[in-house]
Coordinates of C-alpha atoms in Angstrom, one line a residue:
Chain A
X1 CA -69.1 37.1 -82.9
X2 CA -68.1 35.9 -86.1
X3 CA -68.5 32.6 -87.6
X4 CA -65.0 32.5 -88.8
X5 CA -64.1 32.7 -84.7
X6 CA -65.7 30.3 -83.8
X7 CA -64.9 27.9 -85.7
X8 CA -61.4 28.5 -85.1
X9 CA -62.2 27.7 -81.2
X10 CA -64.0 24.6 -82.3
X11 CA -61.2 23.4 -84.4
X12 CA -58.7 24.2 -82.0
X13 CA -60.0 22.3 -79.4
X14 CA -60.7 19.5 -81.5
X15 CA -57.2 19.5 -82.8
X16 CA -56.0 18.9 -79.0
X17 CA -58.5 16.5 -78.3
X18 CA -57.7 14.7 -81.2
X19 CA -53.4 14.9 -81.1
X20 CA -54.5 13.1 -77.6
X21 CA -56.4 10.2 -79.2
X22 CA -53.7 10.3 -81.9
X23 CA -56.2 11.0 -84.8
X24 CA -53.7 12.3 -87.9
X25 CA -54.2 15.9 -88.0
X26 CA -55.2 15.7 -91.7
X27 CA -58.6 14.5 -90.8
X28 CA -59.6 17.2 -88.6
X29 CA -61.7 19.5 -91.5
X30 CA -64.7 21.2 -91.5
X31 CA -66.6 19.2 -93.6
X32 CA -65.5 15.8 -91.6
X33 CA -68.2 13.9 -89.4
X34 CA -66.7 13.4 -86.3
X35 CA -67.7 10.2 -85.2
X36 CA -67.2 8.3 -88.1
X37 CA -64.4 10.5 -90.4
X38 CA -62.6 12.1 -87.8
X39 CA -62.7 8.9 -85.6
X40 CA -63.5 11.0 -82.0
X41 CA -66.0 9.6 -79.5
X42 CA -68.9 10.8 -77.7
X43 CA -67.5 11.8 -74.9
X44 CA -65.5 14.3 -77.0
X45 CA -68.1 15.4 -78.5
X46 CA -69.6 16.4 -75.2
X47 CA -66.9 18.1 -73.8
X48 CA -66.6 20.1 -77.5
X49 CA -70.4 21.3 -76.5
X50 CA -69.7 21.5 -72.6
X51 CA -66.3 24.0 -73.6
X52 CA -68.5 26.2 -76.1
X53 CA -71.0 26.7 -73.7
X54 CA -69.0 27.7 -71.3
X55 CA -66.3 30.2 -73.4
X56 CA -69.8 32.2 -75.1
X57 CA -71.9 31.8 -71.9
X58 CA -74.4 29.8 -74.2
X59 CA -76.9 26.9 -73.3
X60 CA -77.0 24.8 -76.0
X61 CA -80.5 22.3 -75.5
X62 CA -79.8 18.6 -76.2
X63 CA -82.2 18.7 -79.1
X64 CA -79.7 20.4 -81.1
X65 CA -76.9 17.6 -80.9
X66 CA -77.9 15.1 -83.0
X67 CA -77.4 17.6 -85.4
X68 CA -73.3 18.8 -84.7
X69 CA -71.8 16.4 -86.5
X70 CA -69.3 18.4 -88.3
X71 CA -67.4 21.6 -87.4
X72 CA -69.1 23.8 -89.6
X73 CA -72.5 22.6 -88.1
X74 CA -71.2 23.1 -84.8
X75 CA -69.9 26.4 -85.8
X76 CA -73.5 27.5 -86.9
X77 CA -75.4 26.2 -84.1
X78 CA -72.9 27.8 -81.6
X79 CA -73.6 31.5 -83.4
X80 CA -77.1 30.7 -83.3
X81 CA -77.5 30.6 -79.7
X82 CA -74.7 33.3 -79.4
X83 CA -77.1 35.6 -81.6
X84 CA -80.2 34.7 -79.6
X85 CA -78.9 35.6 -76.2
X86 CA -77.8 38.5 -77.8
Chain B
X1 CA -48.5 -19.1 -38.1
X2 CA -46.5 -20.0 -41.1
X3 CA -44.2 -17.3 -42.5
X4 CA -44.9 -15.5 -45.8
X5 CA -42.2 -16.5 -48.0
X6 CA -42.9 -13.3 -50.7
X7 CA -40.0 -11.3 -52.0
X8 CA -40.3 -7.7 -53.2
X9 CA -38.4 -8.2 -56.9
X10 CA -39.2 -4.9 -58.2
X11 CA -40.5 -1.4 -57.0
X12 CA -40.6 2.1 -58.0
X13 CA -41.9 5.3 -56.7
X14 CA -42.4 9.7 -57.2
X15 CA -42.8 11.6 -54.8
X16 CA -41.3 15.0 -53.4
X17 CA -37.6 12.9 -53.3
X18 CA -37.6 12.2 -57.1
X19 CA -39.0 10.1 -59.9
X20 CA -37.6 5.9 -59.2
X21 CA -35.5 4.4 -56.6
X22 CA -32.4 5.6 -57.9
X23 CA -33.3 8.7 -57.1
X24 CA -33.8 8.1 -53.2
X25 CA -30.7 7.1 -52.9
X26 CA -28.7 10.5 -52.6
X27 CA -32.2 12.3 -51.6
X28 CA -32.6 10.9 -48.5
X29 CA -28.9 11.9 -47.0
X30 CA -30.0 15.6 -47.5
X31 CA -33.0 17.6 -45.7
X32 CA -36.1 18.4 -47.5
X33 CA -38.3 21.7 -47.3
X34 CA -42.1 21.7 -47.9
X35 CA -42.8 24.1 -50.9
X36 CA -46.0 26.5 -50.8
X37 CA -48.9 24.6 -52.1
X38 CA -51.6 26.2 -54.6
X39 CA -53.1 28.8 -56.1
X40 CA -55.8 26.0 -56.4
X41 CA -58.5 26.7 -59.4
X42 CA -61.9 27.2 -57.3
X43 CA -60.9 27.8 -53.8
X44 CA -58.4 29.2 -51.8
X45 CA -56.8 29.6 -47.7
X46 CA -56.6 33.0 -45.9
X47 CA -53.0 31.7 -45.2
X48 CA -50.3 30.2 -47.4
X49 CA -49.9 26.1 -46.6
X50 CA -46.9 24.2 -47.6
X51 CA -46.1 20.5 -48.3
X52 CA -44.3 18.4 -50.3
X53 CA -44.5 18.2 -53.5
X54 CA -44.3 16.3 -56.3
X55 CA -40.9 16.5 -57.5
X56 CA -39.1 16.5 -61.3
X57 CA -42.3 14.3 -62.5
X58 CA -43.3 15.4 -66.1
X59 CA -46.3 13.1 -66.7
X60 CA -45.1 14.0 -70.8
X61 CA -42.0 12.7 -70.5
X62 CA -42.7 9.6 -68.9
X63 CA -46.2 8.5 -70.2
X64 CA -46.2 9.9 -73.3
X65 CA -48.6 12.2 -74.7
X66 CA -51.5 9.8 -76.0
X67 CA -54.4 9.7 -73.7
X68 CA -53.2 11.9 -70.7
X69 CA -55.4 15.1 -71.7
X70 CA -58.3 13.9 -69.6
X71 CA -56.5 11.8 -67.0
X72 CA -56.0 13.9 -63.0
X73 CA -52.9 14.4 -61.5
X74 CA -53.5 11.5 -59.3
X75 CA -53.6 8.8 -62.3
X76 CA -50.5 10.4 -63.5
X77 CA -48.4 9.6 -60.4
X78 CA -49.8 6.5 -60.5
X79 CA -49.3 5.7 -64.2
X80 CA -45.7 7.5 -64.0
X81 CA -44.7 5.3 -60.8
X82 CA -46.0 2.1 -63.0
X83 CA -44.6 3.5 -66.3
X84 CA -41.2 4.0 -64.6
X85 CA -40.9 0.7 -62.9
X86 CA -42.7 -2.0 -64.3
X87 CA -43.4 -1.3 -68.1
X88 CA -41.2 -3.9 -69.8
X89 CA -41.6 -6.3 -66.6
X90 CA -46.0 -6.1 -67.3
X91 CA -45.3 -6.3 -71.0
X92 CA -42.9 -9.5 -70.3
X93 CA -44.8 -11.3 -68.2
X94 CA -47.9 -11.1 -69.9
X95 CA -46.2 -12.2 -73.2
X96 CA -45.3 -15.2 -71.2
X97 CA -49.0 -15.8 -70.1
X98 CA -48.2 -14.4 -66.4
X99 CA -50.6 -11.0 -65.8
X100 CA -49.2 -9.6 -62.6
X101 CA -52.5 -7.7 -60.4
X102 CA -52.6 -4.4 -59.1
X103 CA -53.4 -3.7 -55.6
X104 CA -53.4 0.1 -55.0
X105 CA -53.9 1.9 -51.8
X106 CA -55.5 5.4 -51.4
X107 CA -57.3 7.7 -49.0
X108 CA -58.4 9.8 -51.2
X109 CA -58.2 9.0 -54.7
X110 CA -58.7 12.0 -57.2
X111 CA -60.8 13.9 -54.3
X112 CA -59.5 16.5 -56.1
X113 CA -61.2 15.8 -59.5
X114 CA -64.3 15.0 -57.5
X115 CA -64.0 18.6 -55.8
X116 CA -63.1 20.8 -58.9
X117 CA -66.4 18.7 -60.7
X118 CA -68.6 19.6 -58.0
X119 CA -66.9 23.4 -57.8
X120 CA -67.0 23.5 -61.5
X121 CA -70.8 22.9 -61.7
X122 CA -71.5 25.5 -59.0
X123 CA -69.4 28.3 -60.0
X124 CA -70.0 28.1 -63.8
X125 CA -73.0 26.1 -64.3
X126 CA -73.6 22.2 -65.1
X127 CA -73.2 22.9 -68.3
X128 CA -70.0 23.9 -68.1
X129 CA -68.8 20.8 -66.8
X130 CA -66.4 18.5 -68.7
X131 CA -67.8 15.4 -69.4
X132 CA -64.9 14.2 -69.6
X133 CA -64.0 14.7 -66.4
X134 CA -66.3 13.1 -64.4
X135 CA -64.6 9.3 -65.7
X136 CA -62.3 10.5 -62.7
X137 CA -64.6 11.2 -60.0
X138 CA -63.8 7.5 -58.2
X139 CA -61.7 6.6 -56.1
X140 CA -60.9 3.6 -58.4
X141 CA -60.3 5.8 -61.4
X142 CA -56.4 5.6 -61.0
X143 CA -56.3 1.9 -61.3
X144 CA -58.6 1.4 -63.3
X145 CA -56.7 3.6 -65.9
X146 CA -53.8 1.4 -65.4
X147 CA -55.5 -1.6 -65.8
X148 CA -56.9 -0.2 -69.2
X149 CA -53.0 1.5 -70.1
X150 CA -51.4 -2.1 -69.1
X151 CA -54.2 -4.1 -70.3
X152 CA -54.8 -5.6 -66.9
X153 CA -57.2 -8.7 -66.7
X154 CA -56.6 -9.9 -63.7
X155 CA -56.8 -8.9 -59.8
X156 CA -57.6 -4.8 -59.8
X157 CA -58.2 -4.4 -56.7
X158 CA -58.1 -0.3 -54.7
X159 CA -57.6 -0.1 -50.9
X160 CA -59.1 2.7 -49.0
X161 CA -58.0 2.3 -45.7
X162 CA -57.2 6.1 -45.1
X163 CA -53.8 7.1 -44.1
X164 CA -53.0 3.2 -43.6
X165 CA -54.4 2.9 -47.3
X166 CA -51.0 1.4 -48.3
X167 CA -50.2 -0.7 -46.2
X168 CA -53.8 -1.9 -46.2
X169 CA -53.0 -3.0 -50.3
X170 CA -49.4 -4.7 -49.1
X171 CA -51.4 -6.7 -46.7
X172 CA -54.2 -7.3 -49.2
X173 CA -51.3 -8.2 -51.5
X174 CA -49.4 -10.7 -49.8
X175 CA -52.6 -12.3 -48.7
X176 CA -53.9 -13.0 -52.3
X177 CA -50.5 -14.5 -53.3
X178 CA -50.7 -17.0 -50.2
X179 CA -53.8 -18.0 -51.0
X180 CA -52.8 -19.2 -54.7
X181 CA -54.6 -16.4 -56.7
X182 CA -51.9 -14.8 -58.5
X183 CA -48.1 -14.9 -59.4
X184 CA -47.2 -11.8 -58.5
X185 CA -48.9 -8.5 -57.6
X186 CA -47.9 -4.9 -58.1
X187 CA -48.9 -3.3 -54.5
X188 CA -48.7 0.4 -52.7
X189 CA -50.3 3.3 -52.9
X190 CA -50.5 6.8 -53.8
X191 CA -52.1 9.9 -52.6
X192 CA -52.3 14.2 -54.3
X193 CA -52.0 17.2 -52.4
X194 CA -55.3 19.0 -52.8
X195 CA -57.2 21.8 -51.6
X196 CA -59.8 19.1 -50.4
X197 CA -57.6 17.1 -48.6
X198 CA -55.7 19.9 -46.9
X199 CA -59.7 21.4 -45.9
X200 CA -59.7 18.2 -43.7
X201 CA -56.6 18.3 -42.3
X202 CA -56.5 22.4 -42.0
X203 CA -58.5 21.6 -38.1
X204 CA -55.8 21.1 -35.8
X205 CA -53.8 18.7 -37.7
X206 CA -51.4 21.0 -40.3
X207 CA -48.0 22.2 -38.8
X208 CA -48.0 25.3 -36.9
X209 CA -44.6 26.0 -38.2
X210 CA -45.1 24.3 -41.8
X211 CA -42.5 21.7 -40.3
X212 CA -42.9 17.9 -40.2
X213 CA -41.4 17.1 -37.2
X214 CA -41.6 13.4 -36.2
X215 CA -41.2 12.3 -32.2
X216 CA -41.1 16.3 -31.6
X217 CA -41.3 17.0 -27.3
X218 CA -44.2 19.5 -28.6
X219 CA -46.0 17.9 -31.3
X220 CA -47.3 20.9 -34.1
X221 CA -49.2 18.9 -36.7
X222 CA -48.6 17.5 -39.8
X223 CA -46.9 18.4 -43.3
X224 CA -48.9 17.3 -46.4
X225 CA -47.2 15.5 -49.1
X226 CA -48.0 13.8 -51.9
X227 CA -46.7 10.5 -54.1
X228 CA -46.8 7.1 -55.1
X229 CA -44.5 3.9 -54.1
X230 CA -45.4 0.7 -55.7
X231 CA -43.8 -2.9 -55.5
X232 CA -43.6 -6.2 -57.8
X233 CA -44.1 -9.0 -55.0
X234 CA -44.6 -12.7 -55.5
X235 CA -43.4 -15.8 -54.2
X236 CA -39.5 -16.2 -53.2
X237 CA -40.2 -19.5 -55.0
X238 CA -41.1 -18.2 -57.7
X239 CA -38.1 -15.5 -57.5
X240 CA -35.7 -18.5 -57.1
X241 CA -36.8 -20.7 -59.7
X242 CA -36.7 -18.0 -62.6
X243 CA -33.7 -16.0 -61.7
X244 CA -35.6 -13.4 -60.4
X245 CA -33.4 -10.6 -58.7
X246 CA -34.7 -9.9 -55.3
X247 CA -35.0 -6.5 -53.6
X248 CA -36.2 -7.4 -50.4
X249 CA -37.9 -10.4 -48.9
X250 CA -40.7 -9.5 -47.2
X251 CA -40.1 -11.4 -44.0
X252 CA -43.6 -10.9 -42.0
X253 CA -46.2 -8.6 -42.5
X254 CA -49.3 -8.1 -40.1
X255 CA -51.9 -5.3 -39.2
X256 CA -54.6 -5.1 -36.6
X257 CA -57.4 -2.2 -35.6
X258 CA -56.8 -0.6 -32.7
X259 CA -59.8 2.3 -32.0
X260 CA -58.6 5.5 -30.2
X261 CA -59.6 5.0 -26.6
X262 CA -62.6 7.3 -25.0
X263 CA -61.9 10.1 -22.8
X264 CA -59.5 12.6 -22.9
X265 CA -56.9 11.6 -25.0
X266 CA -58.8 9.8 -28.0
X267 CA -55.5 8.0 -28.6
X268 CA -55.4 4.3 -29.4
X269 CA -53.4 2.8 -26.8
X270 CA -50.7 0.8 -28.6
X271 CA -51.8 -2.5 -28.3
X272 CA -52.6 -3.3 -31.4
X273 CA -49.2 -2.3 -32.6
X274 CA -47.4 -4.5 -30.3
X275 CA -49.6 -7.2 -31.6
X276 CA -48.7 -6.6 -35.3
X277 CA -44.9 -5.9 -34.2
X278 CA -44.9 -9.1 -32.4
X279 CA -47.0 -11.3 -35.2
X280 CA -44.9 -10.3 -38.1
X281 CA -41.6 -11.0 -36.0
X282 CA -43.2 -14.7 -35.5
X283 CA -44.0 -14.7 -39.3
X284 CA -40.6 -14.0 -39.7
X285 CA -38.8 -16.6 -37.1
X286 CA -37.2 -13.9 -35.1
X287 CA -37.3 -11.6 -31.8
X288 CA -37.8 -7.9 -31.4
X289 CA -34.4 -8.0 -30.6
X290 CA -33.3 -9.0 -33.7
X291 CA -34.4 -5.7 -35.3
X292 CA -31.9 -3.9 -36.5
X293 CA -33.7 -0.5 -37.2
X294 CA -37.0 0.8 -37.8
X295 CA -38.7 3.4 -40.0
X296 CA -42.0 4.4 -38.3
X297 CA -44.9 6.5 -39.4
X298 CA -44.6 9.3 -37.0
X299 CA -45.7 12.7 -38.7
X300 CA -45.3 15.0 -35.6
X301 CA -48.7 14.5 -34.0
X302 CA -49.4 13.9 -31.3
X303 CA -49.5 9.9 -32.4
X304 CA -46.4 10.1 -32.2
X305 CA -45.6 9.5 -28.5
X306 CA -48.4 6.2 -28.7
X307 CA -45.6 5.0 -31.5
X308 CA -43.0 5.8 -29.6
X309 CA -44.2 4.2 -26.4
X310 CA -44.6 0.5 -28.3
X311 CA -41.6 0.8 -29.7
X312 CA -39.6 2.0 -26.4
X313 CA -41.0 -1.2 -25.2
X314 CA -40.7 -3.8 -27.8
X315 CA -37.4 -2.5 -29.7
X316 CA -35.5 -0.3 -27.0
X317 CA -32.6 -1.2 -28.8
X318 CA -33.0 -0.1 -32.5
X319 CA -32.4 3.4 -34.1
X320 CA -35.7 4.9 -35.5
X321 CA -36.3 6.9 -38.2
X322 CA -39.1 8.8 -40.4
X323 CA -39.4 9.6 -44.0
X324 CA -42.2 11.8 -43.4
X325 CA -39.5 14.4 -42.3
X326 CA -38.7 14.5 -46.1
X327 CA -41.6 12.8 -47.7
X328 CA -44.3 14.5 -45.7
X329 CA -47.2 12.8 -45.1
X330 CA -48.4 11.2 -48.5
X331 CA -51.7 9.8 -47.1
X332 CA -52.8 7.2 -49.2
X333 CA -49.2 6.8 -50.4
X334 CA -47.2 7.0 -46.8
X335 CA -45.8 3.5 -45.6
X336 CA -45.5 2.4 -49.5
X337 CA -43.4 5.2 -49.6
X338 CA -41.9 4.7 -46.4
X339 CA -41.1 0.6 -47.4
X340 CA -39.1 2.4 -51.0
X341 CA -37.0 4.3 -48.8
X342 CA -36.5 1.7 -46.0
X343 CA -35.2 -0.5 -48.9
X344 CA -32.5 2.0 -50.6
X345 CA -31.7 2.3 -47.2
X346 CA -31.2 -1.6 -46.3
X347 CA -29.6 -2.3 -49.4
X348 CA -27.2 0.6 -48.8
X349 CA -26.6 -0.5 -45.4
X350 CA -27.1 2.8 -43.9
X351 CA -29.9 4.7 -41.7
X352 CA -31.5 7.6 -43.4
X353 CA -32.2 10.1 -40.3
X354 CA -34.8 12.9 -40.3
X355 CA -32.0 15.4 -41.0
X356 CA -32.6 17.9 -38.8
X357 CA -32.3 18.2 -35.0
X358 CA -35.0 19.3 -32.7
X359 CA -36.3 18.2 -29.1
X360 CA -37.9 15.0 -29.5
X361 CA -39.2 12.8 -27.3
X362 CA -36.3 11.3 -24.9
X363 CA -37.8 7.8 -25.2
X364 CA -37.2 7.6 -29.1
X365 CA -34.3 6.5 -29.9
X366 CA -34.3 8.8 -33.3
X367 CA -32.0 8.8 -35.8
X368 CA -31.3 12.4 -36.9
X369 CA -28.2 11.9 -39.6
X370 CA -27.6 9.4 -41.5
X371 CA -25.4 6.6 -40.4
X372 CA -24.1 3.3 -41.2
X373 CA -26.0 0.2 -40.2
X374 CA -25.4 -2.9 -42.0
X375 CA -28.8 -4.2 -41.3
X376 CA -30.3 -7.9 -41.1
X377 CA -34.4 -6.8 -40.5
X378 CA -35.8 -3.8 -40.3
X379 CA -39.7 -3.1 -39.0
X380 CA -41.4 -0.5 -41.0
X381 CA -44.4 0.5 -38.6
X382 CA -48.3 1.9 -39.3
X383 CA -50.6 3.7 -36.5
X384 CA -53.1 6.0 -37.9
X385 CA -55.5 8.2 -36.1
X386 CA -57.9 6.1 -37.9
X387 CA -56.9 3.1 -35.2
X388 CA -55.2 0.7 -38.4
X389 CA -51.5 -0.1 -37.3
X390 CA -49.3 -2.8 -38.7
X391 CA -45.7 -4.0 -38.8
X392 CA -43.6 -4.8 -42.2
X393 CA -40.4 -6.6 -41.5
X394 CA -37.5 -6.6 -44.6
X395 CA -34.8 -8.4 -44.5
X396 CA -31.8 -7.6 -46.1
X397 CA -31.3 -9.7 -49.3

């Protein structure tokens, strides 16, 4: 899985969760934190990591999110445990 | 017992008839057919079941599309049904300093978010599991999304009385406006098909013939359906004083418990709704025999002929119909429903029968076409296998 496909599924499903919270699509970037740039919440955040899990068959541990703040670092952790189950 | 003096100004409803009260008005003169209900996402029947469904509701097109990713189909009817008929009047009467309450019935709530959650975690994993999801695994999750979309601060109040959950928020209704608490309150109830619900009701209580049939000779069970009726109520006062149009007083309104009996029937025996027939007629200042018609909650079970008994007996004289034999039966949502209809109907000074003809039950005096009745009250009626029963009289405005 490459990391250019995963990211697409990450932005994707950000873009939807974020044209429901009416969040101007010009902030959703790869680079942007989420919480405080991109303006999403938590919760989102949690159903981002719930939907990755589930699509790759991953298990992401809960040490790992403090880290996913942007969609490039959620892209990298999501092919890390992608590569690791192998 | 002094009579309420509350007056329905406002109402609105969706349900397998339409989206708003306009929309009942040429619906109920024609017959209805359930519609095959599912594929459902986890879980499935060995046979196909029918109801009736929801129908021409686009949540979109009604709510908008901000914040309804994560909201159930159950808060949808519920915001749609509040979107549809009291927007502007909320937004009004809140500028003015008046916050009307909410008091919504349902049986089950989103049973069906709670289910799929549950199935969710067991099928794929509690990691799978949308977070976001579980905000509607509460029975309360419906209104509480209405009180956050209409920026209630006042009365929020969810009635779970079962399949009398309705009527149980009318009655809750009426009760905190005579007691001074509020000016007006948005009451009824709501209720979703779903696989959970219909798992309940799949033991002897679903239609053998996938036909709601109410006061049948042979009783087959129950149709499901689903939707949501809601009304404006507040003083007539009130009405009066500010110009307020008027749908329908409500003229009495009463409800008592009546358990099934032991033994071999497990049927209540009726008493109670004679009591609540004959309290909301003294609420009211009239006799039985001043009803002009009455829609009753028969749903062709075996219920039915315990209705039809109290009301041979107390109202011999007035036609009797039954939504349900378009409507289905909406649970949660099923005599809020049943008071929309029975108000298109008053004001339209006609009957709405079941609309079809089959052996009934020769001491019901049932209604199958429509007809012309230029009404004065008519007694919308509750008994649920549960035991609750209660009486709502309108009176034409």
């Amino acid at each position: 899985m490459e990391l250019v496909e995963i990211k697409t599924a990450i932005r994707a499903l950000i873009t939807e969760i974020a044209e429901d919270m009416e969040i101007p699509a010009e902030k959703i970037v790869d680079n942007a934190l989420f919480i405080k740039e991109m303006g999403l919440d938590s919760m989102a955040l949690l159903e981002v990591l719930a939907t990755m899990e589930k699509k790759f068959g991953i298990t992401i541990p809960e040490t790992e999110f403090p880290t996913i703040s942007t969609i490039e670092k959620c892209a990298v952790t999501v092919k890390k445990y992608i590569d690791l189950k192998g | 017992m002094s009579s309420p003096s509350f007056v329905i100004t406002a109402a609105s409803q969706i349900s397998a008839l339409g989206c708003g009260i306009g929309a009942l008005s040429e619906a109920l003169t024609k017959p209805q057919q359930p519609v095959a209900i599912g594929p459902f996402e986890y879980h499935a029947f060995d046979e196909p079941v029918f109801g009736y469904k929801v129908n021409g509701f686009d949540p979109e097109a009604v709510l908008g599309k901000k914040g309804l990713r994560t909201k159930d189909w159950a808060t949808k009817l519920l915001l749609g049904t509040f979107e549809l008929g009291f927007k502007e009047q909320i937004a009004q009467r809140t500028a003015a300093g008046e916050c009307p309450g909410f008091a919504v019935g349902t049986m089950f709530g989103s049973v069906a978010s709670i289910g799929d959650f549950l199935s969710e975690s067991i099928v794929n994993g509690v990691h799978a599991v949308n977070p976001q999801a579980f905000a509607n695994t509460v029975i309360n999750a419906p209104t509480g999304n209405a009180n956050i979309r209409y920026e209630n601060r006042t009365l929020s109040a969810t009635i779970a009385n079962g399949f009398g959950s309705s009527f149980g928020a009318l009655v809750y209704a009426v009760d905190y406006l005579r007691h001074g608490y509020a000016d007006s309150v948005i009451a009824g109830g709501f209720d979703e098909i779903s696989y959970y619900a219909l798992l309940g009701l799949q033991i002897n209580k679903l239609s053998s013939n996938n036909l709601i049939t109410p006061f049948a000779q042979t009783p087959r069970g129950l149709c499901i359906g689903e939707g949501c009726a809601l009304f404006l109520i507040e003083s007539a006062e009130r009405a009066e004083t500010f110009g307020i149009p008027v749908l329908a007083p409500i003229a009495g309104i009463a409800s008592f418990f009546d358990p099934p009996q032991t033994g071999a029937s497990e049927l209540p025996g009726g008493e109670g709704l004679a009591r609540a027939i004959q309290e909301a007629c003294d609420q009211a200042g009239i006799t039985p025999a001043q009803i002009s018609w009455v829609a009753s909650d028969a749903n062709g079970t075996v219920l039915d002929g315990v209705e039809a008994q109290v009301l041979q007996s107390i109202v011999p004289h007035a036609p009797v119909t039954s939504y349900k034999s378009r409507l289905g039966e909406c649970m949660g949502g099923a005599q809020a429903l049943t008071v929309a209809c029975a108000i298109v109907d008053i004001n339209a000074q006609r009957i709405s029968g079941i609309q079809a003809d089959y052996p009934h039950l020769v001491k019901t005096n049932l209604v199958t076409q429509t007809r012309f009745c230029d009404a004065s009250y008519v007694l919308i009626t509750m008994l649920t296998c549960e035991g609750y029963c209660g009486a709502l009289i309108l009176k034409r405005s």
